């Protein structure tokens, strides 16, 4: 509610700002493209300083747009992070703090949490989702039910990349009459109808992105495209020609991963070309980001951040991100204030002129006014990460220059993250009152968290109950 | 949702079928009578081959109708099975997987699960319920609140049979000022008003059934009658004259039980006569069934099925059932495909031309089109049973000719139930992939089960929590 | 539902009664003032026989009104008791059976439980709340969102009394940038805006009460004032001049407590003067009561009741109470039948002519008809107390002359509370059937209790889960 109030006032500020910032009320509403890479490392794009992987097309966007040094997703792993992107809520507030059941189910991100796609669709946007869904595979959770006019992709949490490899396996199991075939092997679909894809999946999604833009450009209304690549998430499968781009990378996993990122970058290049061709680039906000930190054991690199996917250290949930929108987003800048993926929902809504009902709760803030003025959109407002493990939880709080961290049942630590990005120098002892205050604030935040509506595995749910989780008594303990 | 889609398509099929099947749009909607016996054994009706008990009137209906060899209820004991009949939902989906608290409560089957009686009532049916309710005894769960114009019976889970025996006990306790008198002893009621019944309860309910038909026949709208005998549920109390029909039965319990079934059969004879007298028989679908398997320790016989009430073996939830409707239901046939009690809701709705809202979830299928064509209404679609015990669950999956079974914390077994009705020959070893696939499918189904809204005893609920139930990690384990 | 039905019939009775009782349909609806003291002991007002503390103004109201010997609140401590006052529901029915989280949160008494203030406000009452809230400090739970036109006070569970003492501490911590400052120290507010209070808090609230009456008297509609003093709740802080009134009290705590009560009494005197001045006294029902029993370790006295705040013995939840309304409430009487704080909601509603929707559940009864006739409004209807502790619960049942008690995991006891007010003579052995029947009735009542929506401390919630609470198997055990 507090945040919501903030949002409303931010919306008002926006109304005042748009004149100077360049969006005139009479202007066309911008198209919005949200490109999400899967498990892409902080250091694995050129604009964040990658020394081995090249991402020329992404870098071009960064050069003519603004990149973010301190962009955080709402959760250090996939499903909850995506649920947050779509709903604007911390996954813990909507029972979505775990990945969906591995083997399928009838559960999904609750339908009373309105997706940004639904909101934009109701506000005259033509909407499309491509690629990985991972938000519920039962009919009522289907992208077409959640505000997307168009959907091409796969509903589960990932997919194999070469149709020529996975299709025979799928067909063999199908012929055996099995109903439960690993979701990484099942056919892709277009608006609920199975399709027989033939291209390398990353290329296929890029092709569909171009098709979507071509189609959208013919309409008079603006569009919203959610392009959710599964690359470079496992399985590590790259085209030979793409791996060949990295002759100096010797490690097999890293080389494959690099090839996967390169294919993704190629796709973004094609998408940008399609936007240009259709005369839409100048009127399109492109957001590029990762859904969480890179997985160090699977070829990714999050340098200089510590740890990776799954962690509440920076490597787990600080991600590469850029904005691109000629004449609106500053060119060639680096935005170094903290922002949250939760901010995208209210920001997109504000840019689209979409009214948010007072009863709809959102956990982020419209960052646009602060972004344009190069101010901190989260000044004195914490950004949280909370990852439940077996019998305890890891947690993190980013507040202004501070990062409070709790991992592996160790006491809370405090870092001045602005000058200690790798979380090496714990300054908790000299800032006890501040640290306690930050933890108390997170404890307050935690009281209206919801019990998980599902778990990834049945055992996880059993342990949750046996361990009387969430053990917030442990999580928010600041005394010995 | 999947099932719902199926239902809609089945409804469409029905629309095509009705011409040939004999229900013309212009025809009168059929009356529907659902007769449910309580704990009646599979082998305890003539039409299923009983060698000692005679049920001439029921057998007459079977002879001029169709009986079912493979009819399953949704739960192997009473309360949840009845909740499923009324709501068309697996009891686990609506928190109703236990019998209601023994000693009364304000809880009941959730009111947002629309009873079939409510749906039919809204579609111009005159509706009546007679006998055992067991779906909630607080005012908001009363039959009159759930779509029944008329109700005569008792709200709890059973009742003593001889008023001359139980009334004095009741009145003595009442005089002592006690508020909690065992529900088997309390007066029957008519639409919320206590009545002083004088007849043997089974005869009383039969009398009221006749009265209902007489009354209904005067109306222009069709009727729905839910006739829920408590016989032959304990206490085992039969009339001497009825027991005298079975001079060859020596076992006291079995003899009493036989007498109780005979009284029930006599009532059905009277009901059929009333239908004939009122010229309604030809326009009435009569469904006769048991709510679960017979209780072997209380006089019942489920031969050739293994085990009885409460079990996920066939004796627990495969029940005697017949359909009777001259010219619509084939005469003298045995339907040998699997059907579920969950199918009755959508089937009745289809026959009554009642539209089901898209938002209303149902777990069964309109079986009528397949039934008429003697096809399997559940081809490739599993039917489940899941019974929670202390710290673990028993489970069963019926799929085509297969029956997967988990009991007593033993590994899953698999039977070809079509030629191994007694579940003697476990073929799991030679069908591992199939069995695993079936269990995975049930695990998928289980994720949106609800926590129980009540337990039969307070201790049951405490143990549920202490044991971190439902322990689906154990239930759906297929590896060692 | 049962109670609700009772309410409706009571409302009808009221319709018949009002002629003789003096409320004519054409008469103006009465103003209603509900004054709640905090942790005030049963024996700490003159009208209940206090020998050391003097409360002349409260006693005047008692003398010209009716006091209650057997008035019970719905819970033996603060937050749940107040939730019950506002909602008319046992706190266990709305997940509010614990005090709100000590350190703040976004949770609060559920908004689907309509506050009496909301109902009266919808029925043309001008409404005001003053003082302690303790029902949710997030915006959606704010008094102004729950039916109060005016609010002046503090949202937490208590407050320090001297601004000159607490304000400097608050400002110092604020200057340090701390977000979590103890709620007893934060500024008071007026309709959401912080104010700089300067008076001793009890005097400040009395001043605002007078202001409210002055303002309300100018309107044509009736008013409802909820005056929630935090006195004499800890911290024990009294004005020197008030302590000086009690030279014979030597114990420091008792002396301070006495001074706090005296200040409260002074405020009530001022309020009554304001009512007289505005010509409103004759048209105002004043209810004065405590929210729970006095805390013996903090200066209170509950004589002759046993135990104090927090207990299910009489000292925990039987409280001082009086009604005052010239010509309507009998003057100088003592009402000795049991009444519940839950009765106030339906009673106020009836007096205000406010219709209660059939779907709204209430746990009390409109006591007015019985009160006027000096009859027992709860004849044969139990009043409960249930306090959850660590791994078990304490409980109490008041039914007619009986009081059943379960404390500290000991077996249930039974007292004839009418002649054994101090609960000294356990008569359970000679009344086993009655006691069992009372406990069974409470067990029935317990089934639709809700899980707590919050706990006072995170550890409390963890223990709740680890102990599989509520352990009603223990609570309602009547056999060995």
Short mmCIF file of C-alpha atoms in Angstrom, two decimals, chain A residues 14-373:
data_model
loop_
_atom_site.label_atom_id
_atom_site.label_comp_id
_atom_site.label_asym_id
_atom_site.label_seq_id
_atom_site.Cartn_x
_atom_site.Cartn_y
_atom_site.Cartn_z
CA UNK A 14 5.58 11.39 -14.51
CA UNK A 15 2.73 13.50 -15.74
CA UNK A 16 4.80 16.57 -14.90
CA UNK A 17 7.96 15.12 -16.30
CA UNK A 18 6.86 13.87 -19.64
CA UNK A 19 6.94 17.29 -21.16
CA UNK A 20 10.63 17.69 -20.55
CA UNK A 21 11.40 14.01 -20.92
CA UNK A 22 9.94 13.95 -24.37
CA UNK A 23 6.74 11.93 -24.10
CA UNK A 24 3.95 14.24 -25.06
CA UNK A 25 0.45 13.27 -24.20
CA UNK A 26 -0.37 13.48 -27.86
CA UNK A 27 2.48 11.16 -28.77
CA UNK A 28 1.97 7.57 -29.66
CA UNK A 29 2.38 5.13 -26.78
CA UNK A 30 5.69 3.28 -27.07
CA UNK A 31 6.03 -0.34 -28.04
CA UNK A 32 7.66 -2.34 -25.30
CA UNK A 33 9.92 -5.34 -25.82
CA UNK A 34 11.09 -7.26 -22.80
CA UNK A 35 13.86 -9.68 -23.69
CA UNK A 36 14.76 -12.12 -20.93
CA UNK A 37 17.76 -14.41 -21.20
CA UNK A 38 17.85 -17.49 -19.01
CA UNK A 39 20.67 -17.89 -16.46
CA UNK A 40 22.85 -15.39 -18.31
CA UNK A 41 25.85 -14.34 -16.23
CA UNK A 42 26.48 -10.75 -15.17
CA UNK A 43 29.85 -10.80 -16.96
CA UNK A 44 28.66 -12.59 -20.08
CA UNK A 45 27.70 -9.61 -22.22
CA UNK A 46 30.06 -7.18 -23.82
CA UNK A 47 28.50 -4.17 -22.17
CA UNK A 48 29.36 -5.63 -18.76
CA UNK A 49 32.93 -6.28 -19.78
CA UNK A 50 32.99 -9.85 -21.01
CA UNK A 51 36.49 -10.70 -22.16
CA UNK A 52 35.74 -13.89 -24.07
CA UNK A 53 32.10 -13.87 -25.19
CA UNK A 54 31.11 -11.33 -27.81
CA UNK A 55 27.60 -9.87 -28.02
CA UNK A 56 27.85 -7.19 -30.71
CA UNK A 57 24.13 -6.61 -31.20
CA UNK A 58 23.33 -6.39 -27.52
CA UNK A 59 26.29 -4.07 -27.06
CA UNK A 60 24.98 -1.82 -29.83
CA UNK A 61 21.77 -1.43 -27.85
CA UNK A 62 23.74 -0.67 -24.72
CA UNK A 63 25.83 1.88 -26.56
CA UNK A 64 22.83 3.76 -27.87
CA UNK A 65 20.90 3.16 -24.66
CA UNK A 66 21.53 2.92 -20.93
CA UNK A 67 22.87 -0.11 -19.11
CA UNK A 68 22.35 -0.83 -15.43
CA UNK A 69 25.05 -1.76 -12.99
CA UNK A 70 22.72 -2.48 -10.09
CA UNK A 71 19.66 -4.20 -11.51
CA UNK A 72 18.14 -6.86 -9.28
CA UNK A 73 15.62 -9.56 -10.07
CA UNK A 74 13.06 -10.53 -7.43
CA UNK A 75 14.38 -14.04 -6.94
CA UNK A 76 17.67 -15.81 -7.58
CA UNK A 77 16.08 -18.53 -9.69
CA UNK A 78 13.83 -18.84 -12.61
CA UNK A 79 10.15 -19.50 -11.94
CA UNK A 80 9.70 -17.04 -9.07
CA UNK A 81 11.75 -14.39 -10.89
CA UNK A 82 9.50 -14.65 -13.94
CA UNK A 83 6.35 -14.68 -11.81
CA UNK A 84 7.59 -11.38 -10.36
CA UNK A 85 8.23 -9.90 -13.81
CA UNK A 86 4.72 -10.71 -14.95
CA UNK A 87 2.87 -9.78 -11.74
CA UNK A 88 4.96 -7.01 -10.21
CA UNK A 89 4.82 -8.88 -6.92
CA UNK A 90 7.49 -10.55 -4.85
CA UNK A 91 6.86 -14.24 -5.50
CA UNK A 92 6.50 -14.77 -1.74
CA UNK A 93 3.41 -12.58 -1.74
CA UNK A 94 1.60 -14.81 -4.23
CA UNK A 95 2.71 -18.27 -3.10
CA UNK A 96 5.03 -18.60 -6.09
CA UNK A 97 8.39 -18.81 -4.31
CA UNK A 98 9.30 -22.20 -5.79
CA UNK A 99 9.65 -23.50 -9.30
CA UNK A 100 6.54 -25.32 -10.49
CA UNK A 101 6.37 -29.09 -9.95
CA UNK A 102 8.95 -30.78 -12.17
CA UNK A 103 6.55 -33.28 -13.56
CA UNK A 104 3.60 -31.04 -14.31
CA UNK A 105 0.50 -30.13 -12.34
CA UNK A 106 -2.66 -28.09 -12.47
CA UNK A 107 -1.17 -25.27 -10.44
CA UNK A 108 0.25 -21.96 -11.63
CA UNK A 109 0.79 -18.33 -10.76
CA UNK A 110 -2.54 -17.28 -9.23
CA UNK A 111 -4.94 -15.78 -11.71
CA UNK A 112 -5.92 -12.99 -9.34
CA UNK A 113 -2.44 -11.53 -9.84
CA UNK A 114 -2.94 -9.62 -13.07
CA UNK A 115 -0.10 -10.01 -15.54
CA UNK A 116 1.45 -6.92 -17.09
CA UNK A 117 0.47 -8.42 -20.44
CA UNK A 118 -3.16 -8.44 -19.38
CA UNK A 119 -3.01 -4.85 -18.24
CA UNK A 120 -1.33 -3.69 -21.45
CA UNK A 121 -3.68 -5.80 -23.55
CA UNK A 122 -6.64 -4.14 -21.85
CA UNK A 123 -5.00 -0.83 -22.72
CA UNK A 124 -4.99 -1.45 -26.43
CA UNK A 125 -1.61 -3.16 -26.73
CA UNK A 126 -1.12 -6.02 -29.17
CA UNK A 127 0.74 -8.56 -27.08
CA UNK A 128 2.97 -11.51 -27.74
CA UNK A 129 4.98 -13.98 -25.68
CA UNK A 130 7.69 -16.15 -27.16
CA UNK A 131 9.70 -18.96 -25.66
CA UNK A 132 9.83 -20.22 -22.12
CA UNK A 133 6.71 -19.80 -20.01
CA UNK A 134 7.18 -21.62 -16.68
CA UNK A 135 4.20 -19.91 -15.04
CA UNK A 136 1.67 -22.74 -15.16
CA UNK A 137 0.94 -25.29 -17.86
CA UNK A 138 -2.73 -25.96 -17.10
CA UNK A 139 -5.17 -24.27 -19.50
CA UNK A 140 -6.19 -21.49 -17.16
CA UNK A 141 -2.57 -20.40 -16.80
CA UNK A 142 -1.84 -20.43 -20.53
CA UNK A 143 -0.26 -17.27 -22.00
CA UNK A 144 -3.36 -16.73 -24.14
CA UNK A 145 -5.39 -16.63 -20.91
CA UNK A 146 -3.02 -14.15 -19.30
CA UNK A 147 -3.16 -11.32 -21.75
CA UNK A 148 -1.05 -12.50 -24.64
CA UNK A 149 -2.72 -12.36 -28.06
CA UNK A 150 0.08 -14.47 -29.47
CA UNK A 151 2.17 -17.23 -27.98
CA UNK A 152 4.83 -19.39 -29.55
CA UNK A 153 7.03 -21.51 -27.33
CA UNK A 154 6.98 -24.18 -24.64
CA UNK A 155 5.13 -24.05 -21.33
CA UNK A 156 7.68 -25.71 -19.06
CA UNK A 157 10.89 -24.59 -17.42
CA UNK A 158 13.25 -25.29 -20.29
CA UNK A 159 13.77 -27.16 -23.53
CA UNK A 160 16.26 -29.03 -25.58
CA UNK A 161 17.58 -26.99 -28.48
CA UNK A 162 17.85 -29.29 -31.50
CA UNK A 163 14.56 -30.64 -32.85
CA UNK A 164 16.36 -33.32 -34.80
CA UNK A 165 17.67 -34.65 -31.50
CA UNK A 166 14.68 -34.40 -29.17
CA UNK A 167 11.82 -35.13 -31.50
CA UNK A 168 12.68 -38.80 -32.07
CA UNK A 169 12.92 -39.38 -28.33
CA UNK A 170 9.57 -37.72 -27.80
CA UNK A 171 7.92 -39.71 -30.54
CA UNK A 172 9.26 -42.97 -29.26
CA UNK A 173 7.88 -42.37 -25.76
CA UNK A 174 4.61 -41.15 -27.19
CA UNK A 175 4.31 -44.36 -29.19
CA UNK A 176 4.74 -46.29 -25.94
CA UNK A 177 1.59 -44.59 -24.71
CA UNK A 178 3.36 -42.66 -21.98
CA UNK A 179 1.59 -39.55 -20.75
CA UNK A 180 4.47 -38.11 -18.81
CA UNK A 181 7.23 -37.18 -21.18
CA UNK A 182 9.97 -34.84 -19.98
CA UNK A 183 8.86 -31.34 -20.86
CA UNK A 184 12.22 -30.49 -22.45
CA UNK A 185 11.36 -32.93 -25.23
CA UNK A 186 7.76 -32.13 -26.06
CA UNK A 187 6.73 -30.22 -29.19
CA UNK A 188 6.56 -26.46 -29.13
CA UNK A 189 3.18 -24.85 -29.58
CA UNK A 190 1.56 -21.86 -31.22
CA UNK A 191 -1.46 -20.54 -29.33
CA UNK A 192 -2.17 -23.93 -27.85
CA UNK A 193 -1.60 -25.95 -31.01
CA UNK A 194 1.42 -28.21 -31.26
CA UNK A 195 3.86 -27.26 -33.98
CA UNK A 196 6.69 -29.20 -35.51
CA UNK A 197 9.66 -26.90 -35.06
CA UNK A 198 12.73 -27.60 -37.14
CA UNK A 199 15.19 -24.81 -36.28
CA UNK A 200 17.61 -24.52 -33.40
CA UNK A 201 15.31 -23.18 -30.69
CA UNK A 202 17.07 -19.87 -30.16
CA UNK A 203 16.92 -19.16 -33.87
CA UNK A 204 13.30 -20.26 -33.96
CA UNK A 205 12.36 -17.81 -31.23
CA UNK A 206 14.25 -15.01 -32.98
CA UNK A 207 12.41 -15.85 -36.20
CA UNK A 208 9.10 -15.65 -34.38
CA UNK A 209 10.12 -12.34 -32.79
CA UNK A 210 10.71 -10.91 -36.26
CA UNK A 211 7.39 -12.33 -37.43
CA UNK A 212 5.65 -10.77 -34.46
CA UNK A 213 7.15 -7.36 -35.18
CA UNK A 214 6.19 -7.61 -38.86
CA UNK A 215 2.66 -8.46 -37.87
CA UNK A 216 2.45 -5.88 -35.11
CA UNK A 217 3.74 -3.12 -37.37
CA UNK A 218 0.67 -3.50 -39.54
CA UNK A 219 -1.60 -2.61 -36.65
CA UNK A 220 -2.42 0.85 -35.41
CA UNK A 221 -2.05 -0.06 -31.77
CA UNK A 222 1.27 -0.33 -29.94
CA UNK A 223 2.69 -3.72 -29.06
CA UNK A 224 4.21 -5.51 -26.11
CA UNK A 225 6.54 -8.40 -26.79
CA UNK A 226 7.84 -10.70 -24.08
CA UNK A 227 10.71 -12.57 -25.67
CA UNK A 228 11.80 -15.25 -23.23
CA UNK A 229 14.80 -17.10 -24.62
CA UNK A 230 15.67 -20.30 -22.78
CA UNK A 231 19.30 -19.73 -23.76
CA UNK A 232 21.82 -20.08 -22.27
CA UNK A 233 20.04 -22.30 -19.72
CA UNK A 234 20.97 -25.98 -19.72
CA UNK A 235 21.09 -28.28 -21.58
CA UNK A 236 24.25 -26.77 -22.98
CA UNK A 237 23.62 -27.22 -26.70
CA UNK A 238 25.06 -24.84 -29.27
CA UNK A 239 25.42 -24.87 -33.02
CA UNK A 240 28.90 -25.77 -34.25
CA UNK A 241 29.13 -22.55 -36.25
CA UNK A 242 28.41 -20.53 -33.11
CA UNK A 243 30.93 -22.38 -30.98
CA UNK A 244 33.43 -21.86 -33.77
CA UNK A 245 33.27 -18.15 -33.02
CA UNK A 246 35.18 -18.81 -29.82
CA UNK A 247 38.35 -20.63 -30.76
CA UNK A 248 40.17 -19.33 -27.70
CA UNK A 249 37.73 -20.79 -25.22
CA UNK A 250 39.02 -24.22 -24.31
CA UNK A 251 36.55 -25.26 -21.62
CA UNK A 252 33.83 -27.28 -23.31
CA UNK A 253 30.95 -25.97 -21.22
CA UNK A 254 32.10 -22.36 -21.52
CA UNK A 255 32.55 -22.74 -25.25
CA UNK A 256 29.07 -24.18 -25.69
CA UNK A 257 27.59 -21.53 -23.42
CA UNK A 258 29.36 -18.84 -25.43
CA UNK A 259 27.91 -20.25 -28.63
CA UNK A 260 24.43 -20.18 -27.09
CA UNK A 261 24.84 -16.55 -26.08
CA UNK A 262 26.13 -15.69 -29.51
CA UNK A 263 23.04 -17.21 -31.12
CA UNK A 264 20.89 -15.21 -28.78
CA UNK A 265 22.76 -12.06 -29.69
CA UNK A 266 22.31 -12.83 -33.38
CA UNK A 267 18.57 -13.06 -32.78
CA UNK A 268 18.50 -9.69 -31.11
CA UNK A 269 20.28 -8.29 -34.10
CA UNK A 270 17.57 -9.64 -36.35
CA UNK A 271 14.88 -8.27 -34.10
CA UNK A 272 16.43 -4.80 -34.18
CA UNK A 273 16.63 -5.02 -37.97
CA UNK A 274 12.97 -5.91 -38.12
CA UNK A 275 12.14 -2.93 -35.95
CA UNK A 276 14.13 -0.66 -38.21
CA UNK A 277 12.62 -2.13 -41.35
CA UNK A 278 9.17 -1.54 -39.95
CA UNK A 279 10.07 1.94 -38.78
CA UNK A 280 9.39 1.01 -35.16
CA UNK A 281 12.77 1.24 -33.51
CA UNK A 282 12.43 4.86 -32.48
CA UNK A 283 9.11 4.17 -30.84
CA UNK A 284 10.13 1.07 -28.94
CA UNK A 285 11.46 0.63 -25.45
CA UNK A 286 13.67 -2.44 -25.46
CA UNK A 287 14.56 -3.97 -22.12
CA UNK A 288 17.16 -6.70 -22.12
CA UNK A 289 17.98 -8.64 -18.96
CA UNK A 290 18.61 -12.01 -17.39
CA UNK A 291 16.10 -13.78 -15.16
CA UNK A 292 18.75 -14.47 -12.50
CA UNK A 293 22.49 -14.86 -12.09
CA UNK A 294 24.56 -17.20 -14.23
CA UNK A 295 25.12 -20.76 -13.08
CA UNK A 296 28.84 -21.05 -12.44
CA UNK A 297 28.90 -24.81 -12.85
CA UNK A 298 27.28 -24.50 -16.27
CA UNK A 299 29.58 -22.17 -18.10
CA UNK A 300 28.50 -18.77 -16.78
CA UNK A 301 30.57 -15.95 -15.31
CA UNK A 302 29.25 -13.35 -12.89
CA UNK A 303 32.51 -11.47 -12.22
CA UNK A 304 33.00 -9.42 -10.13
CA UNK A 305 29.92 -10.62 -8.27
CA UNK A 306 30.20 -13.42 -5.75
CA UNK A 307 28.36 -16.73 -6.25
CA UNK A 308 25.68 -17.38 -8.85
CA UNK A 309 22.16 -18.57 -9.62
CA UNK A 310 20.26 -19.47 -6.49
CA UNK A 311 22.30 -17.34 -4.11
CA UNK A 312 21.36 -14.21 -2.22
CA UNK A 313 24.88 -12.98 -2.80
CA UNK A 314 25.06 -10.51 -5.64
CA UNK A 315 25.89 -13.17 -8.22
CA UNK A 316 22.51 -14.75 -7.62
CA UNK A 317 20.15 -11.89 -8.32
CA UNK A 318 22.04 -8.91 -9.70
CA UNK A 319 21.75 -9.21 -13.47
CA UNK A 320 22.85 -7.59 -16.71
CA UNK A 321 20.19 -5.16 -17.94
CA UNK A 322 19.81 -2.40 -20.49
CA UNK A 323 17.14 0.01 -21.72
CA UNK A 324 17.03 1.24 -25.30
CA UNK A 325 14.67 3.85 -26.69
CA UNK A 326 16.08 6.53 -28.98
CA UNK A 327 15.54 10.07 -27.71
CA UNK A 328 13.94 8.85 -24.48
CA UNK A 329 16.55 6.65 -22.89
CA UNK A 330 19.91 8.41 -22.52
CA UNK A 331 22.47 7.05 -24.93
CA UNK A 332 25.68 5.44 -23.77
CA UNK A 333 25.02 5.86 -20.10
CA UNK A 334 25.44 3.56 -17.13
CA UNK A 335 22.73 3.84 -14.48
CA UNK A 336 24.28 2.97 -11.15
CA UNK A 337 21.40 3.31 -8.71
CA UNK A 338 19.68 0.13 -7.61
CA UNK A 339 16.58 -0.90 -9.56
CA UNK A 340 14.38 -3.96 -9.25
CA UNK A 341 12.73 -6.14 -11.86
CA UNK A 342 9.60 -5.43 -9.83
CA UNK A 343 9.79 -1.87 -11.10
CA UNK A 344 9.17 -2.91 -14.68
CA UNK A 345 5.46 -3.58 -14.17
CA UNK A 346 4.58 -0.10 -12.85
CA UNK A 347 7.07 1.52 -15.23
CA UNK A 348 5.60 -0.17 -18.30
CA UNK A 349 2.11 0.64 -17.05
CA UNK A 350 3.03 4.30 -16.65
CA UNK A 351 4.62 4.52 -20.10
CA UNK A 352 1.56 2.88 -21.61
CA UNK A 353 -0.78 5.20 -19.73
CA UNK A 354 -2.43 2.16 -18.15
CA UNK A 355 -4.34 2.87 -14.97
CA UNK A 356 -3.67 0.51 -12.08
CA UNK A 357 -6.67 -0.17 -9.88
CA UNK A 358 -6.24 0.97 -6.30
CA UNK A 359 -6.96 -2.54 -5.09
CA UNK A 360 -4.10 -4.00 -7.09
CA UNK A 361 -0.99 -4.36 -4.99
CA UNK A 362 2.43 -3.92 -6.59
CA UNK A 363 5.79 -4.27 -4.87
CA UNK A 364 7.90 -2.14 -7.19
CA UNK A 365 7.92 1.47 -8.17
CA UNK A 366 7.65 3.34 -11.46
CA UNK A 367 11.32 4.06 -11.90
CA UNK A 368 10.99 6.26 -14.99
CA UNK A 369 10.99 9.71 -13.36
CA UNK A 370 14.07 8.92 -11.25
CA UNK A 371 15.71 7.10 -14.13
CA UNK A 372 15.39 10.12 -16.41
CA UNK A 373 16.83 12.36 -13.72
#
